[in-house]
Amino acid sequence: METILYEGNQIKEAAAVVKNGGLVAFPTETVYGLGANALLPAAVKSVYAAKGRPSDNPLIVHVANFDQVKAYVDNFHPLTEKIVANYWPGPLTLIFSIKKDSLPQEVTGGLSTAAFRMPDQALTLALIEAAGVPLVGPSANTSGKPSPTTADHVYHDLAGKINGILDGGATKIGVESTVLDLSDPTKPPMILRPGAVTQEELEALLDSPVLLDGHLVSATEVPKAPGMKYKHYAPDTEVLMVKPQDWSTALKWVQEKQKRAGVIAGPAVSETMRYDTAAVFMYAKDTVEAASKSLFAGLRALDEPLLALDVILVETFPDEGLGTAYMNRLSKAANGRFFETGEQ
């Protein structure tokens, strides 16, 4: 299969492909999604096949406006209107209980709920509108690997497996959307996956509690939202998280063990490590915003076989605000492992 690169003036062509059952990756403000007609079970199955993704993992339904959601949901949480008015379009996915059989079970993972999002990306909103149907849109990568934040990343993973890629340049945020569970109108909203919309922001807006579900699903449990599996976003090379106070010890360990090490960090760390390690991927600034935007790109860049790295050491940030989302993704990429002062 030839994978076509669609530009912004080719929306109609790309929309025709997805409407009729093909696969076209699209940009969002978070990461690139793999688009397929959410109403065609065969098209959704082909998403799982292209990604190598377990079919029990539910998919997010991408819409161009909130009215599209009403076709599938008739019992909304009382806080829905306020949340949508403030955060759609944007990096916030909402989970609702849906009308029975209103969406294929290939989309819902067999659950009675479904996740919906209106991305803040003009090209993709135009794609959904032109297609005239909602689109599923899991990250457009090989399942379990770092999510794609450029069209080149998508092409690297899925060339020859999908029909096309709508190129919208590099994404702005770089980590997937916050997933907020509103499926039970009688309970407080619960964050199932952290993202750029934080618990603190939502509580301030709603003036009510917002819960945070930090558990990781077991191998036999069906996740209610994507990204809840234990190991995810992981390159083939071993990844270790490094706390600020441990960088000098980590460098000594690398040298003593004669490891080919890569470093992903901001300028403050990268500038001191660049001559003593095999490769460095530097964030633009020493901020969690810059780190979140470039984490997946860094993991991909340093996982190239030509570098032949033994380990990738990655900078950590405080687990608060956007740092909660950053550390969630980094921890899964590292399989929960920190560099410790001693044997690894």
XYZ file of C-alpha atoms in Angstrom:
344
model
C 0.000 0.000 0.000
C 1.264 3.466 -0.898
C 1.037 5.980 1.952
C 0.177 9.421 0.560
C 1.235 12.649 2.281
C -1.765 15.005 2.165
C -1.304 18.776 2.409
C -3.839 21.272 3.747
C -5.380 21.841 0.302
C -6.173 18.126 -0.044
C -8.683 17.804 2.807
C -11.491 16.575 0.553
C -9.347 13.776 -0.873
C -8.239 12.645 2.593
C -11.822 12.865 3.911
C -13.113 10.657 1.116
C -10.552 8.000 2.030
C -11.527 7.817 5.714
C -15.264 8.083 5.037
C -15.045 5.016 2.812
C -13.060 2.875 5.258
C -9.431 3.874 4.695
C -6.882 5.044 7.256
C -5.473 8.586 7.308
C -3.306 9.893 10.138
C -4.119 13.431 11.250
C -2.438 16.101 13.403
C -3.805 17.391 16.692
C -2.392 19.806 19.236
C -1.250 16.809 21.336
C 0.036 13.999 19.066
C -0.866 12.598 15.640
C -3.916 10.316 15.537
C -4.708 7.431 13.202
C -8.063 8.308 11.688
C -10.746 5.848 10.611
C -14.524 6.038 10.238
C -15.826 5.325 13.747
C -19.069 3.891 12.338
C -17.440 1.197 10.196
C -16.338 -1.842 12.258
C -14.045 -3.093 9.481
C -12.257 0.269 9.323
C -11.775 0.307 13.089
C -10.406 -3.240 13.005
C -7.871 -2.125 10.417
C -6.622 0.509 12.898
C -5.817 -2.231 15.404
C -4.085 -4.230 12.683
C -1.979 -1.300 11.446
C -0.842 -0.391 14.962
C -0.509 -3.931 16.302
C -2.790 -2.751 19.110
C -4.754 -5.024 21.497
C -8.426 -4.920 20.505
C -9.636 -4.566 24.120
C -8.191 -1.059 24.311
C -10.984 1.481 23.633
C -10.496 4.249 21.083
C -11.203 7.971 21.346
C -13.896 9.270 18.994
C -12.898 12.616 17.445
C -15.684 15.050 16.575
C -15.885 18.469 14.937
C -18.473 19.849 17.395
C -20.360 18.882 20.543
C -23.607 18.284 18.633
C -22.009 15.182 17.110
C -21.654 13.670 20.586
C -25.394 14.017 21.239
C -26.104 11.356 18.629
C -24.522 8.774 20.942
C -25.158 10.128 24.459
C -28.464 11.132 26.080
C -27.554 11.268 29.770
C -24.866 13.867 30.345
C -23.067 14.674 33.575
C -24.368 17.992 34.988
C -20.902 19.570 34.639
C -20.567 18.665 30.951
C -21.772 21.981 29.500
C -19.356 24.055 31.576
C -16.412 21.777 30.791
C -17.114 21.728 27.055
C -17.610 25.498 26.907
C -14.179 26.059 28.477
C -12.054 23.260 27.013
C -13.423 22.276 23.580
C -11.729 22.417 21.199
C -8.718 21.396 23.251
C -6.630 18.630 24.835
C -9.450 17.156 26.916
C -11.185 13.820 26.233
C -14.532 13.156 27.906
C -15.946 9.706 28.683
C -19.731 9.265 28.666
C -22.129 6.363 28.974
C -23.524 5.848 25.488
C -26.809 4.700 23.990
C -26.870 0.943 23.593
C -25.287 -0.222 20.317
C -24.837 3.359 19.095
C -21.134 2.748 18.393
C -19.393 -0.455 17.262
C -17.877 -2.550 20.043
C -14.587 -2.266 18.148
C -14.608 1.397 19.243
C -15.714 0.893 22.841
C -13.765 -2.263 23.639
C -17.104 -3.830 24.555
C -17.760 -1.267 27.306
C -20.969 0.742 27.789
C -18.943 3.959 27.638
C -17.054 5.833 24.944
C -14.475 8.623 24.892
C -14.949 11.789 22.810
C -12.644 14.685 21.928
C -12.754 17.824 19.798
C -9.123 18.559 18.903
C -7.780 22.102 18.649
C -6.395 21.687 15.125
C -8.057 23.424 12.181
C -6.918 20.872 9.573
C -8.313 17.951 11.527
C -11.609 19.667 12.320
C -11.959 20.356 8.591
C -11.164 16.678 7.880
C -13.898 15.459 10.238
C -16.418 17.921 8.836
C -15.605 16.957 5.241
C -15.863 13.242 6.067
C -19.257 13.796 7.683
C -18.589 11.083 10.289
C -16.732 10.935 13.618
C -13.245 9.473 13.454
C -11.457 7.183 15.866
C -7.952 8.475 16.425
C -5.508 6.511 18.587
C -1.910 7.680 18.372
C -0.564 7.020 14.875
C 2.340 4.804 15.877
C 3.249 1.186 16.441
C 1.403 0.205 19.614
C 3.401 0.716 22.805
C 6.094 2.881 21.180
C 6.600 6.643 21.682
C 3.695 8.621 20.281
C 4.251 10.586 17.042
C 4.516 14.368 17.159
C 5.406 14.911 13.475
C 4.251 13.441 10.164
C 7.744 11.948 9.769
C 7.258 9.944 12.977
C 4.009 8.534 11.582
C 5.643 7.644 8.285
C 8.499 5.899 10.103
C 6.070 3.581 11.904
C 3.183 3.131 9.498
C 4.382 3.691 5.918
C 2.854 1.013 3.718
C 0.251 0.158 6.389
C -2.090 3.161 6.048
C -3.532 5.134 3.141
C -2.256 8.573 4.041
C -0.987 11.204 6.460
C -2.380 14.731 6.761
C 0.681 16.847 7.523
C 0.071 19.618 10.048
C 3.667 20.117 11.178
C 4.944 19.471 14.696
C 2.353 19.245 17.462
C 2.167 22.011 20.071
C 1.741 20.082 23.338
C 3.402 16.716 22.704
C 1.602 14.519 25.265
C -1.823 12.984 24.789
C -5.017 14.625 26.007
C -6.320 14.516 29.545
C -9.039 11.854 29.817
C -11.899 12.823 32.158
C -14.529 10.263 33.123
C -18.039 11.765 33.191
C -19.844 8.461 32.647
C -21.676 8.514 35.997
C -23.664 11.765 36.400
C -23.999 11.122 40.147
C -20.233 11.024 40.822
C -17.452 13.643 40.697
C -15.421 13.778 37.465
C -12.334 11.525 37.509
C -9.119 11.919 35.520
C -8.120 8.534 34.068
C -5.123 9.857 32.123
C -3.343 13.133 32.953
C -2.604 15.654 30.219
C -2.278 19.377 29.597
C -5.630 20.096 31.250
C -4.738 19.548 34.897
C -6.666 18.451 37.971
C -5.967 21.838 39.553
C -7.377 23.749 36.557
C -10.533 21.659 36.429
C -11.197 21.987 40.156
C -10.751 25.758 39.942
C -13.162 25.988 37.006
C -15.821 23.693 38.466
C -15.427 24.720 42.114
C -15.866 21.043 42.984
C -13.627 17.995 43.486
C -12.017 16.243 40.520
C -10.638 12.808 41.347
C -7.434 11.311 39.936
C -7.270 7.587 39.143
C -3.604 6.613 39.226
C -3.979 2.836 38.978
C -2.547 0.864 36.075
C -4.746 -1.848 34.632
C -3.756 -5.498 34.808
C -3.143 -7.694 31.794
C -6.678 -9.148 32.038
C -8.536 -5.896 32.788
C -10.218 -3.893 30.007
C -9.047 -0.268 30.335
C -11.718 2.435 30.321
C -9.365 4.836 28.543
C -6.262 4.512 26.374
C -2.815 4.838 27.952
C -3.663 3.004 31.176
C -1.525 -0.079 30.533
C 1.592 -0.509 32.655
C 4.284 -0.192 29.984
C 3.615 2.194 27.148
C 5.335 4.838 25.008
C 8.539 2.788 25.244
C 11.488 2.681 22.830
C 13.511 -0.522 22.404
C 16.475 0.986 24.291
C 16.337 0.836 28.085
C 15.100 4.093 29.656
C 15.966 5.287 33.166
C 14.512 8.347 34.868
C 17.083 10.566 36.606
C 16.262 12.835 39.537
C 18.008 16.245 39.603
C 20.371 15.289 42.427
C 21.482 12.055 40.705
C 22.947 13.293 37.415
C 26.592 13.384 38.516
C 26.331 9.877 39.970
C 24.599 8.659 36.823
C 27.445 10.034 34.697
C 30.041 8.241 36.844
C 28.062 4.998 36.508
C 27.942 5.396 32.714
C 31.700 5.920 32.565
C 32.595 3.114 34.978
C 30.343 0.609 33.210
C 31.425 1.864 29.775
C 27.817 2.325 28.730
C 26.824 4.028 25.506
C 24.345 6.426 27.067
C 21.963 8.982 25.638
C 20.587 11.930 27.583
C 17.214 13.675 27.194
C 17.074 16.875 29.215
C 16.945 20.665 29.157
C 19.971 22.925 28.543
C 21.090 23.009 32.187
C 21.731 19.252 32.228
C 22.432 18.676 28.541
C 25.237 21.224 28.323
C 27.153 19.469 31.117
C 26.592 15.968 29.694
C 27.077 16.452 25.965
C 30.811 15.702 25.875
C 30.678 12.732 28.259
C 27.853 10.688 26.732
C 27.245 9.152 23.311
C 24.228 11.279 22.365
C 22.164 14.161 23.725
C 18.645 15.304 22.851
C 18.161 18.763 24.330
C 14.791 20.271 25.230
C 14.438 23.873 24.045
C 14.156 25.180 27.621
C 14.454 23.970 31.202
C 10.661 23.880 31.555
C 8.116 21.102 31.807
C 6.260 22.627 28.838
C 9.331 22.238 26.605
C 9.986 18.768 28.024
C 6.426 17.580 27.393
C 6.470 18.903 23.835
C 9.662 17.032 22.952
C 9.768 13.902 25.156
C 8.451 11.505 22.514
C 10.629 13.050 19.802
C 13.662 12.589 22.051
C 12.857 8.953 22.790
C 12.476 8.274 19.076
C 15.668 10.145 18.116
C 17.854 8.301 20.627
C 16.338 4.903 19.855
C 17.771 4.867 16.326
C 19.731 1.617 15.756
C 22.733 3.484 14.336
C 23.341 5.067 17.751
C 23.504 1.624 19.386
C 22.823 3.052 22.858
C 22.742 0.861 25.949
C 20.578 3.230 27.966
C 18.692 6.525 27.699
C 18.749 8.776 30.774
C 15.827 11.204 30.976
C 15.277 14.273 33.123
C 12.428 14.203 35.652
C 10.143 17.057 36.750
C 7.963 17.554 39.824
C 4.756 15.524 39.656
C 2.391 18.504 39.605
C 0.469 20.469 36.980
C 1.667 19.497 33.493
C 4.468 17.581 35.237
C 1.886 14.943 36.189
C 1.286 14.181 32.504
C 5.002 14.317 31.654
C 5.949 11.954 34.471
C 3.051 9.626 33.627
C 4.375 9.163 30.081
C 8.039 9.021 31.124
C 7.380 6.494 33.890
C 5.639 4.167 31.436
C 8.439 4.568 28.887
C 10.906 3.647 31.629
C 8.727 0.831 32.985
C 8.775 2.688 36.300
C 12.583 2.546 36.674
C 14.709 5.357 38.078
C 18.476 5.519 38.026
C 19.516 4.562 41.537
C 22.878 5.217 43.131
C 24.324 1.765 42.775
C 24.013 -1.226 40.482
C 21.243 -1.122 37.862
